[in-house]
Amino acid sequence: MSRFWKIVLLVVAVLVVAFIGMRMLGGGKPKGEAGKPAAAAGRGGGEERNAGPVPVTVVEAARQDVPVYASALGTVAAMNTVTVSPQVGGQLISLNFKEGQEVKKGDLLAQIDPRTLQASYDEAAAAKRQNQAQLATARSNFQRSNSPEYRQYVAKTDLDTQRNQVAQYESAVAANEASMRAAQVQLQYTRVTAPISGIAGIRAVDAGNVVSAGTALVTLTQIHPIHVVFNLPERQLPDVRQAQQAGPVTIAALDRNDSHVLTDGGRLDVVDNQISSDSGTFRARAVFDNADNLLWPGQFVNVRMQLRTIAGGVVIPTQAVMRGPDGEYVYIVKPDNTVAMQTVKSGVEVGDSNVQITEGLKGGERVVSEGQFRLKPGSKVTALKPGETPAPPTDAELKAAAQQQGGGGRRGGGPR
C-alpha cells in the first residue's frame, strides 16, 4: 500500500473515533430533550406568578403589661465574713465544729487549755482574801484607836498611820478584784465561740497544736441573708433612683447561662455613692434571704432588676421582626390573606422570645412570625394550624430575600 492511502486511512480512523466520542458525551441526545432547559426557564416567571399561597405562621399582636428590667453580671458576697482567732495563747485541746457545718452565734468552736489562766485567777483570788484579812485587822485597830476611850492615849501620828493602813489594804483588795476580773476574762477566752451565725469553712489548725493570740482557726461566712454585688452603666442610674422612690425594687438571680432563675426574692439594698470614672458604671447591692442556700459566696450570677412596668404594651414574637435598609419591619396579613410590609420600632425584650413594639402596631394585627423569607408585599398566604411550622427557607430564598430587602434579616437581641 502506498504512503498516500496510509495517510487517508489514518485520517478516516481519527474522524470515526471523534464521532463516536461525541455521541457518547451526549451529542446523540434527542432534539426534544435538548430544548427542555430553555422551556423550563421560560416557564419560571409564570410558575412564580401562578404559585399557590405561601404557608406561614401567623400570630396576633397582643397588648399586655411589659416589665422593664436592668440586667448585669453579679458576684455573690457573704453578709459577714469573720476569721475566728483565739484571744489568748495555749494548747488547742479540741475543735468543736465540723467543716462546712452551719453554726449559731455563741456556739463553742474550740477549747484552749485553761489551766495556766485558771491558776492566775486562783492566785488573784487568794491575794484578795489575804488583803481582805489584813484590811479587817487594820480597820479594827483604827476604830479602836479612834474611839473616845482610847483616842487620848494614842498619838496623832499613830492614828494617821492606822488610817493610812486601812486605805492601803482597801486599795490592795481593789487591785486583787481587778486582777481577778482580768484573769476571769482571759479564762473565758479559752472558750472560742462563734461571733456570728454562719457556715464554718476548712479549719486552719488541728487540735493539739499550741496557738497564740491571733492565730486563725477557721473562717465563718454568714449566708442568711446574703448579698449580690453588681455594676450597672451610669445611664441607668436615673431609672434605678426613680424605681427606688416608687417602692422596693425586686431582683432575681439567674444562673451564669441566664437560662434558669435561682431565686427571685431579692431586693435592692443600696446604690453606691459614686460612679467609676474608669468604667462609667456604678455599683449596687442586692440582698436575698437565701433560705435554700442556692446562692454561695463567690458565685457568679446574672442579676435581673425590675425597674418599671409598661401598661398595655404591644408584644409580638421577636422572630417576626425583620431588618431592612429602612429599619425594622413586619409582614401584616390583611383580610384578603395578602401581606403588607409595616415599618415598626422595637422596644424592650419580653421574656426569651417576645419583644415590645413601640411604633407601627396598635395591637390586634395579624403578624407573620415564620415564613417571611418567601414573602414580598402582596404575596398570598395561608395560615398554618397550631403546632405546624413552614419549611425552612433554602439558601436561594435567603439570598433572594436579602437582595430584595437590601441585606436585611431577622431582628437580633435587644435591651431587656
GROMACS .gro file of C-alpha atoms in nm:
model
  416
    1MET     CA    1   0.000   0.000   0.000
    2SER     CA    2   0.131   0.342  -0.094
    3ARG     CA    3   0.206   0.611   0.157
    4PHE     CA    4  -0.087   0.825   0.037
    5TRP     CA    5  -0.350   0.562   0.121
    6LYS     CA    6  -0.199   0.508   0.461
    7ILE     CA    7  -0.247   0.877   0.541
    8VAL     CA    8  -0.608   0.869   0.414
    9LEU     CA    9  -0.696   0.567   0.631
   10LEU     CA   10  -0.541   0.732   0.938
   11VAL     CA   11  -0.748   1.049   0.889
   12VAL     CA   12  -1.070   0.846   0.847
   13ALA     CA   13  -0.998   0.648   1.166
   14VAL     CA   14  -0.948   0.970   1.364
   15LEU     CA   15  -1.278   1.111   1.237
   16VAL     CA   16  -1.467   0.792   1.329
   17VAL     CA   17  -1.327   0.791   1.683
   18ALA     CA   18  -1.415   1.158   1.728
   19PHE     CA   19  -1.773   1.097   1.609
   20ILE     CA   20  -1.824   0.805   1.845
   21GLY     CA   21  -1.687   1.011   2.136
   22MET     CA   22  -1.928   1.295   2.069
   23ARG     CA   23  -2.220   1.051   2.065
   24MET     CA   24  -2.115   0.905   2.398
   25LEU     CA   25  -2.081   1.252   2.561
   26GLY     CA   26  -2.440   1.349   2.476
   27GLY     CA   27  -2.417   1.455   2.125
   28GLY     CA   28  -2.685   1.196   2.044
   29LYS     CA   29  -2.950   1.330   2.288
   30PRO     CA   30  -3.287   1.365   2.121
   31LYS     CA   31  -3.368   1.708   1.998
   32GLY     CA   32  -3.680   1.730   2.210
   33GLU     CA   33  -3.481   1.689   2.533
   34ALA     CA   34  -3.221   1.944   2.432
   35GLY     CA   35  -3.486   2.214   2.438
   36LYS     CA   36  -3.614   2.139   2.786
   37PRO     CA   37  -3.392   2.377   2.988
   38ALA     CA   38  -3.494   2.672   2.777
   39ALA     CA   39  -3.858   2.579   2.806
   40ALA     CA   40  -3.828   2.537   3.180
   41ALA     CA   41  -3.654   2.872   3.208
   42GLY     CA   42  -3.929   3.029   3.007
   43ARG     CA   43  -4.193   2.891   3.243
   44GLY     CA   44  -4.018   3.009   3.564
   45GLY     CA   45  -4.177   3.351   3.577
   46GLY     CA   46  -4.520   3.211   3.507
   47GLU     CA   47  -4.490   2.946   3.782
   48GLU     CA   48  -4.392   3.216   4.036
   49ARG     CA   49  -4.691   3.421   3.935
   50ASN     CA   50  -4.928   3.125   3.946
   51ALA     CA   51  -4.784   2.963   4.265
   52GLY     CA   52  -5.030   2.886   4.548
   53PRO     CA   53  -5.050   3.066   4.885
   54VAL     CA   54  -4.732   3.064   5.091
   55PRO     CA   55  -4.773   2.871   5.419
   56VAL     CA   56  -4.675   3.093   5.713
   57THR     CA   57  -4.719   3.109   6.088
   58VAL     CA   58  -4.944   3.396   6.195
   59VAL     CA   59  -4.978   3.544   6.543
   60GLU     CA   60  -5.188   3.829   6.674
   61ALA     CA   61  -5.013   4.134   6.816
   62ALA     CA   62  -5.117   4.127   7.181
   63ARG     CA   63  -5.146   4.402   7.439
   64GLN     CA   64  -5.010   4.322   7.785
   65ASP     CA   65  -4.819   4.474   8.074
   66VAL     CA   66  -4.448   4.474   7.990
   67PRO     CA   67  -4.191   4.468   8.273
   68VAL     CA   68  -3.873   4.666   8.208
   69TYR     CA   69  -3.556   4.513   8.350
   70ALA     CA   70  -3.195   4.611   8.405
   71SER     CA   71  -2.956   4.318   8.374
   72ALA     CA   72  -2.598   4.274   8.490
   73LEU     CA   73  -2.343   4.014   8.594
   74GLY     CA   74  -2.315   3.997   8.971
   75THR     CA   75  -2.099   3.833   9.235
   76VAL     CA   76  -2.243   3.671   9.544
   77ALA     CA   77  -2.086   3.800   9.867
   78ALA     CA   78  -2.139   3.688  10.224
   79MET     CA   79  -2.328   3.925  10.451
   80ASN     CA   80  -2.042   3.894  10.701
   81THR     CA   81  -1.711   3.708  10.690
   82VAL     CA   82  -1.521   3.654  11.015
   83THR     CA   83  -1.187   3.483  11.071
   84VAL     CA   84  -1.211   3.319  11.411
   85SER     CA   85  -0.893   3.356  11.619
   86PRO     CA   86  -0.826   3.299  11.990
   87GLN     CA   87  -0.752   3.600  12.209
   88VAL     CA   88  -0.519   3.402  12.435
   89GLY     CA   89  -0.244   3.153  12.364
   90GLY     CA   90  -0.211   2.796  12.475
   91GLN     CA   91  -0.255   2.439  12.364
   92LEU     CA   92  -0.561   2.375  12.149
   93ILE     CA   93  -0.741   2.096  12.333
   94SER     CA   94  -1.036   2.045  12.096
   95LEU     CA   95  -1.216   2.173  11.789
   96ASN     CA   96  -1.590   2.152  11.844
   97PHE     CA   97  -1.721   2.201  11.490
   98LYS     CA   98  -1.729   2.016  11.159
   99GLU     CA   99  -1.604   2.180  10.844
  100GLY     CA  100  -1.899   2.302  10.637
  101GLN     CA  101  -2.127   2.293  10.939
  102GLU     CA  102  -2.376   2.572  10.999
  103VAL     CA  103  -2.309   2.719  11.343
  104LYS     CA  104  -2.505   2.964  11.555
  105LYS     CA  105  -2.371   3.272  11.727
  106GLY     CA  106  -2.227   3.172  12.065
  107ASP     CA  107  -2.163   2.806  11.977
  108LEU     CA  108  -1.837   2.665  12.116
  109LEU     CA  109  -1.587   2.625  11.832
  110ALA     CA  110  -1.261   2.547  12.014
  111GLN     CA  111  -1.121   2.497  12.363
  112ILE     CA  112  -0.775   2.613  12.473
  113ASP     CA  113  -0.605   2.463  12.780
  114PRO     CA  114  -0.732   2.684  13.067
  115ARG     CA  115  -0.506   2.555  13.348
  116THR     CA  116  -0.247   2.833  13.339
  117LEU     CA  117  -0.509   3.105  13.334
  118GLN     CA  118  -0.713   2.926  13.599
  119ALA     CA  119  -0.406   2.930  13.822
  120SER     CA  120  -0.368   3.306  13.764
  121TYR     CA  121  -0.728   3.356  13.866
  122ASP     CA  122  -0.688   3.142  14.177
  123GLU     CA  123  -0.372   3.335  14.270
  124ALA     CA  124  -0.554   3.667  14.241
  125ALA     CA  125  -0.842   3.532  14.448
  126ALA     CA  126  -0.602   3.415  14.723
  127ALA     CA  127  -0.428   3.752  14.730
  128LYS     CA  128  -0.765   3.920  14.765
  129ARG     CA  129  -0.859   3.706  15.062
  130GLN     CA  130  -0.522   3.779  15.227
  131ASN     CA  131  -0.558   4.152  15.181
  132GLN     CA  132  -0.918   4.140  15.298
  133ALA     CA  133  -0.800   3.979  15.625
  134GLN     CA  134  -0.532   4.244  15.671
  135LEU     CA  135  -0.786   4.513  15.587
  136ALA     CA  136  -1.019   4.381  15.855
  137THR     CA  137  -0.738   4.392  16.114
  138ALA     CA  138  -0.635   4.743  16.011
  139ARG     CA  139  -0.993   4.869  16.034
  140SER     CA  140  -1.036   4.713  16.377
  141ASN     CA  141  -0.716   4.873  16.506
  142PHE     CA  142  -0.806   5.211  16.364
  143GLN     CA  143  -1.159   5.202  16.501
  144ARG     CA  144  -1.031   5.106  16.846
  145SER     CA  145  -0.763   5.379  16.848
  146ASN     CA  146  -1.006   5.636  16.720
  147SER     CA  147  -1.270   5.557  16.983
  148PRO     CA  148  -1.331   5.813  17.263
  149GLU     CA  149  -1.195   5.576  17.522
  150TYR     CA  150  -0.851   5.530  17.356
  151ARG     CA  151  -0.805   5.848  17.150
  152GLN     CA  152  -0.639   6.039  17.434
  153TYR     CA  153  -0.381   5.765  17.477
  154VAL     CA  154  -0.286   5.733  17.107
  155ALA     CA  155  -0.050   5.973  16.940
  156LYS     CA  156  -0.188   6.157  16.642
  157THR     CA  157   0.086   6.021  16.416
  158ASP     CA  158  -0.002   5.662  16.512
  159LEU     CA  159  -0.367   5.730  16.440
  160ASP     CA  160  -0.277   5.868  16.096
  161THR     CA  161  -0.063   5.561  16.028
  162GLN     CA  162  -0.351   5.329  16.111
  163ARG     CA  163  -0.586   5.530  15.892
  164ASN     CA  164  -0.340   5.505  15.600
  165GLN     CA  165  -0.305   5.130  15.651
  166VAL     CA  166  -0.680   5.090  15.611
  167ALA     CA  167  -0.668   5.286  15.284
  168GLN     CA  168  -0.368   5.084  15.168
  169TYR     CA  169  -0.539   4.749  15.223
  170GLU     CA  170  -0.859   4.877  15.062
  171SER     CA  171  -0.656   4.963  14.752
  172ALA     CA  172  -0.489   4.622  14.762
  173VAL     CA  173  -0.826   4.446  14.775
  174ALA     CA  174  -0.950   4.659  14.481
  175ALA     CA  175  -0.636   4.567  14.284
  176ASN     CA  176  -0.694   4.200  14.363
  177GLU     CA  177  -1.051   4.225  14.238
  178ALA     CA  178  -0.930   4.385  13.915
  179SER     CA  179  -0.675   4.106  13.871
  180MET     CA  180  -0.948   3.850  13.926
  181ARG     CA  181  -1.170   4.014  13.663
  182ALA     CA  182  -0.881   4.023  13.415
  183ALA     CA  183  -0.800   3.659  13.486
  184GLN     CA  184  -1.168   3.570  13.452
  185VAL     CA  185  -1.184   3.737  13.111
  186GLN     CA  186  -0.868   3.558  12.999
  187LEU     CA  187  -1.014   3.234  13.128
  188GLN     CA  188  -1.332   3.289  12.928
  189TYR     CA  189  -1.121   3.349  12.618
  190THR     CA  190  -1.004   2.987  12.635
  191ARG     CA  191  -1.355   2.900  12.511
  192VAL     CA  192  -1.354   3.020  12.150
  193THR     CA  193  -1.716   3.079  12.046
  194ALA     CA  194  -1.878   3.176  11.715
  195PRO     CA  195  -1.907   3.557  11.687
  196ILE     CA  196  -2.176   3.526  11.415
  197SER     CA  197  -2.409   3.264  11.273
  198GLY     CA  198  -2.276   3.117  10.951
  199ILE     CA  199  -2.106   2.833  10.769
  200ALA     CA  200  -1.774   2.705  10.903
  201GLY     CA  201  -1.502   2.675  10.642
  202ILE     CA  202  -1.199   2.446  10.631
  203ARG     CA  203  -1.007   2.455  10.958
  204ALA     CA  204  -0.665   2.619  10.953
  205VAL     CA  205  -0.514   2.432  11.251
  206ASP     CA  206  -0.560   2.094  11.415
  207ALA     CA  207  -0.630   2.014  11.778
  208GLY     CA  208  -0.316   1.956  11.985
  209ASN     CA  209  -0.119   2.245  11.840
  210VAL     CA  210  -0.001   2.533  12.055
  211VAL     CA  211  -0.158   2.852  11.924
  212SER     CA  212  -0.103   3.215  12.009
  213ALA     CA  213  -0.343   3.504  12.021
  214GLY     CA  214  -0.448   3.593  11.667
  215THR     CA  215  -0.385   3.251  11.513
  216ALA     CA  216  -0.658   3.184  11.254
  217LEU     CA  217  -0.863   2.877  11.338
  218VAL     CA  218  -1.149   2.888  11.087
  219THR     CA  219  -1.348   3.135  10.876
  220LEU     CA  220  -1.722   3.181  10.920
  221THR     CA  221  -1.939   3.322  10.641
  222GLN     CA  222  -2.291   3.445  10.700
  223ILE     CA  223  -2.519   3.347  10.411
  224HIS     CA  224  -2.862   3.412  10.567
  225PRO     CA  225  -2.922   3.670  10.432
  226ILE     CA  226  -2.664   3.711  10.155
  227HIS     CA  227  -2.554   3.990   9.920
  228VAL     CA  228  -2.512   4.012   9.543
  229VAL     CA  229  -2.291   4.297   9.417
  230PHE     CA  230  -2.316   4.412   9.055
  231ASN     CA  231  -2.234   4.706   8.825
  232LEU     CA  232  -2.472   4.898   8.600
  233PRO     CA  233  -2.397   5.163   8.334
  234GLU     CA  234  -2.437   5.520   8.453
  235ARG     CA  235  -2.715   5.589   8.200
  236GLN     CA  236  -2.940   5.358   8.404
  237LEU     CA  237  -2.883   5.543   8.732
  238PRO     CA  238  -3.186   5.777   8.689
  239ASP     CA  239  -3.412   5.477   8.621
  240VAL     CA  240  -3.278   5.296   8.927
  241ARG     CA  241  -3.323   5.600   9.152
  242GLN     CA  242  -3.675   5.651   9.021
  243ALA     CA  243  -3.756   5.285   9.088
  244GLN     CA  244  -3.625   5.320   9.445
  245GLN     CA  245  -3.852   5.617   9.507
  246ALA     CA  246  -4.153   5.420   9.383
  247GLY     CA  247  -4.103   5.141   9.638
  248PRO     CA  248  -3.898   4.826   9.699
  249VAL     CA  249  -3.708   4.720   9.386
  250THR     CA  250  -3.736   4.345   9.324
  251ILE     CA  251  -3.439   4.150   9.191
  252ALA     CA  252  -3.397   3.796   9.058
  253ALA     CA  253  -3.073   3.598   9.040
  254LEU     CA  254  -3.023   3.370   8.738
  255ASP     CA  255  -2.751   3.118   8.661
  256ARG     CA  256  -2.445   3.208   8.454
  257ASN     CA  257  -2.618   3.096   8.132
  258ASP     CA  258  -2.905   3.337   8.205
  259SER     CA  259  -3.147   3.049   8.147
  260HIS     CA  260  -3.264   2.943   8.493
  261VAL     CA  261  -3.389   3.155   8.784
  262LEU     CA  262  -3.207   3.058   9.103
  263THR     CA  263  -3.412   3.282   9.329
  264ASP     CA  264  -3.639   3.580   9.269
  265GLY     CA  265  -3.687   3.700   9.624
  266GLY     CA  266  -3.417   3.967   9.624
  267ARG     CA  267  -3.447   4.340   9.676
  268LEU     CA  268  -3.220   4.634   9.605
  269ASP     CA  269  -3.030   4.713   9.923
  270VAL     CA  270  -2.804   5.006   9.838
  271VAL     CA  271  -2.664   5.205   9.544
  272ASP     CA  272  -2.306   5.322   9.576
  273ASN     CA  273  -2.239   5.693   9.625
  274GLN     CA  274  -2.015   5.740   9.321
  275ILE     CA  275  -1.971   5.643   8.957
  276SER     CA  276  -1.644   5.491   8.841
  277SER     CA  277  -1.469   5.732   8.604
  278ASP     CA  278  -1.275   5.441   8.454
  279SER     CA  279  -1.567   5.219   8.354
  280GLY     CA  280  -1.861   5.460   8.360
  281THR     CA  281  -2.053   5.226   8.589
  282PHE     CA  282  -2.188   5.238   8.942
  283ARG     CA  283  -2.206   4.961   9.199
  284ALA     CA  284  -2.526   4.834   9.352
  285ARG     CA  285  -2.601   4.564   9.605
  286ALA     CA  286  -2.897   4.333   9.642
  287VAL     CA  287  -2.993   4.125   9.943
  288PHE     CA  288  -3.153   3.779   9.933
  289ASP     CA  289  -3.290   3.571  10.221
  290ASN     CA  290  -3.122   3.264  10.065
  291ALA     CA  291  -3.324   3.022  10.277
  292ASP     CA  292  -3.249   2.736  10.034
  293ASN     CA  293  -2.873   2.808  10.014
  294LEU     CA  294  -2.895   2.848   9.636
  295LEU     CA  295  -2.651   3.139   9.646
  296TRP     CA  296  -2.294   3.083   9.764
  297PRO     CA  297  -2.019   3.337   9.832
  298GLY     CA  298  -1.803   3.395   9.525
  299GLN     CA  299  -2.064   3.261   9.284
  300PHE     CA  300  -2.130   3.445   8.956
  301VAL     CA  301  -2.496   3.510   8.876
  302ASN     CA  302  -2.694   3.717   8.630
  303VAL     CA  303  -2.896   3.987   8.804
  304ARG     CA  304  -3.234   4.095   8.665
  305MET     CA  305  -3.381   4.401   8.835
  306GLN     CA  306  -3.731   4.522   8.750
  307LEU     CA  307  -3.732   4.900   8.705
  308ARG     CA  308  -4.091   4.965   8.599
  309THR     CA  309  -4.389   4.819   8.410
  310ILE     CA  310  -4.526   4.947   8.079
  311ALA     CA  311  -4.904   4.912   8.090
  312GLY     CA  312  -5.072   4.775   7.776
  313GLY     CA  313  -4.762   4.735   7.560
  314VAL     CA  314  -4.788   4.572   7.216
  315VAL     CA  315  -4.599   4.240   7.214
  316ILE     CA  316  -4.510   4.007   6.924
  317PRO     CA  317  -4.256   3.726   6.876
  318THR     CA  318  -3.902   3.852   6.832
  319GLN     CA  319  -3.853   3.647   6.515
  320ALA     CA  320  -4.141   3.831   6.348
  321VAL     CA  321  -3.932   4.149   6.330
  322MET     CA  322  -3.714   4.178   6.020
  323ARG     CA  323  -3.445   4.431   5.937
  324GLY     CA  324  -3.421   4.618   5.610
  325PRO     CA  325  -3.243   4.923   5.469
  326ASP     CA  326  -3.515   5.147   5.616
  327GLY     CA  327  -3.511   4.986   5.959
  328GLU     CA  328  -3.726   4.722   6.122
  329TYR     CA  329  -4.047   4.590   5.967
  330VAL     CA  330  -4.301   4.309   5.992
  331TYR     CA  331  -4.542   4.145   5.748
  332ILE     CA  332  -4.908   4.204   5.832
  333VAL     CA  333  -5.176   3.970   5.695
  334LYS     CA  334  -5.468   4.166   5.551
  335PRO     CA  335  -5.829   4.040   5.544
  336ASP     CA  336  -5.783   3.908   5.189
  337ASN     CA  337  -5.488   3.694   5.311
  338THR     CA  338  -5.229   3.901   5.131
  339VAL     CA  339  -4.938   4.054   5.317
  340ALA     CA  340  -4.822   4.411   5.353
  341MET     CA  341  -4.492   4.537   5.488
  342GLN     CA  342  -4.527   4.750   5.802
  343THR     CA  343  -4.240   4.955   5.946
  344VAL     CA  344  -4.209   4.915   6.323
  345LYS     CA  345  -3.984   5.018   6.609
  346SER     CA  346  -3.899   4.764   6.875
  347GLY     CA  347  -3.852   4.833   7.245
  348VAL     CA  348  -3.757   4.602   7.528
  349GLU     CA  349  -3.744   4.225   7.513
  350VAL     CA  350  -4.026   4.041   7.686
  351GLY     CA  351  -3.908   3.707   7.815
  352ASP     CA  352  -3.686   3.499   7.592
  353SER     CA  353  -3.885   3.505   7.268
  354ASN     CA  354  -4.101   3.820   7.250
  355VAL     CA  355  -4.041   4.190   7.201
  356GLN     CA  356  -4.237   4.505   7.271
  357ILE     CA  357  -4.331   4.723   6.971
  358THR     CA  358  -4.332   5.095   7.046
  359GLU     CA  359  -4.432   5.221   6.699
  360GLY     CA  360  -4.610   5.073   6.397
  361LEU     CA  361  -4.862   4.838   6.562
  362LYS     CA  362  -5.167   4.910   6.777
  363GLY     CA  363  -5.249   4.557   6.884
  364GLY     CA  364  -5.478   4.304   6.722
  365GLU     CA  365  -5.293   4.293   6.388
  366ARG     CA  366  -5.216   3.952   6.237
  367VAL     CA  367  -4.838   3.933   6.204
  368VAL     CA  368  -4.628   3.673   6.022
  369SER     CA  369  -4.382   3.517   6.265
  370GLU     CA  370  -4.239   3.237   6.045
  371GLY     CA  371  -4.205   3.200   5.669
  372GLN     CA  372  -4.125   3.565   5.592
  373PHE     CA  373  -3.833   3.479   5.362
  374ARG     CA  374  -4.073   3.359   5.090
  375LEU     CA  375  -4.284   3.674   5.104
  376LYS     CA  376  -4.298   4.007   4.934
  377PRO     CA  377  -4.567   4.275   4.955
  378GLY     CA  378  -4.888   4.141   4.802
  379SER     CA  379  -4.799   3.773   4.842
  380LYS     CA  380  -5.090   3.540   4.912
  381VAL     CA  381  -5.051   3.340   5.233
  382THR     CA  382  -5.226   3.065   5.420
  383ALA     CA  383  -5.202   3.045   5.798
  384LEU     CA  384  -5.076   2.716   5.935
  385LYS     CA  385  -5.259   2.535   6.212
  386PRO     CA  386  -5.124   2.549   6.567
  387GLY     CA  387  -4.823   2.324   6.601
  388GLU     CA  388  -4.735   2.338   6.230
  389THR     CA  389  -4.433   2.528   6.103
  390PRO     CA  390  -4.338   2.623   5.748
  391ALA     CA  391  -4.044   2.455   5.581
  392PRO     CA  392  -3.714   2.633   5.646
  393PRO     CA  393  -3.601   2.865   5.365
  394THR     CA  394  -3.345   2.744   5.115
  395ASP     CA  395  -3.016   2.921   5.056
  396ALA     CA  396  -3.152   3.063   4.732
  397GLU     CA  397  -3.458   3.203   4.912
  398LEU     CA  398  -3.243   3.358   5.183
  399LYS     CA  399  -3.021   3.518   4.918
  400ALA     CA  400  -3.320   3.648   4.726
  401ALA     CA  401  -3.476   3.790   5.042
  402ALA     CA  402  -3.152   3.963   5.133
  403GLN     CA  403  -3.127   4.118   4.786
  404GLN     CA  404  -3.491   4.224   4.794
  405GLN     CA  405  -3.461   4.394   5.135
  406GLY     CA  406  -3.113   4.532   5.090
  407GLY     CA  407  -2.933   4.277   5.305
  408GLY     CA  408  -3.187   4.265   5.589
  409GLY     CA  409  -3.261   3.976   5.819
  410ARG     CA  410  -3.422   3.881   6.144
  411ARG     CA  411  -3.400   4.113   6.439
  412GLY     CA  412  -3.133   4.025   6.692
  413GLY     CA  413  -3.133   4.064   7.068
  414GLY     CA  414  -3.217   4.400   7.216
  415PRO     CA  415  -3.243   4.560   7.555
  416ARG     CA  416  -3.426   4.367   7.820
   0.00000   0.00000   0.00000
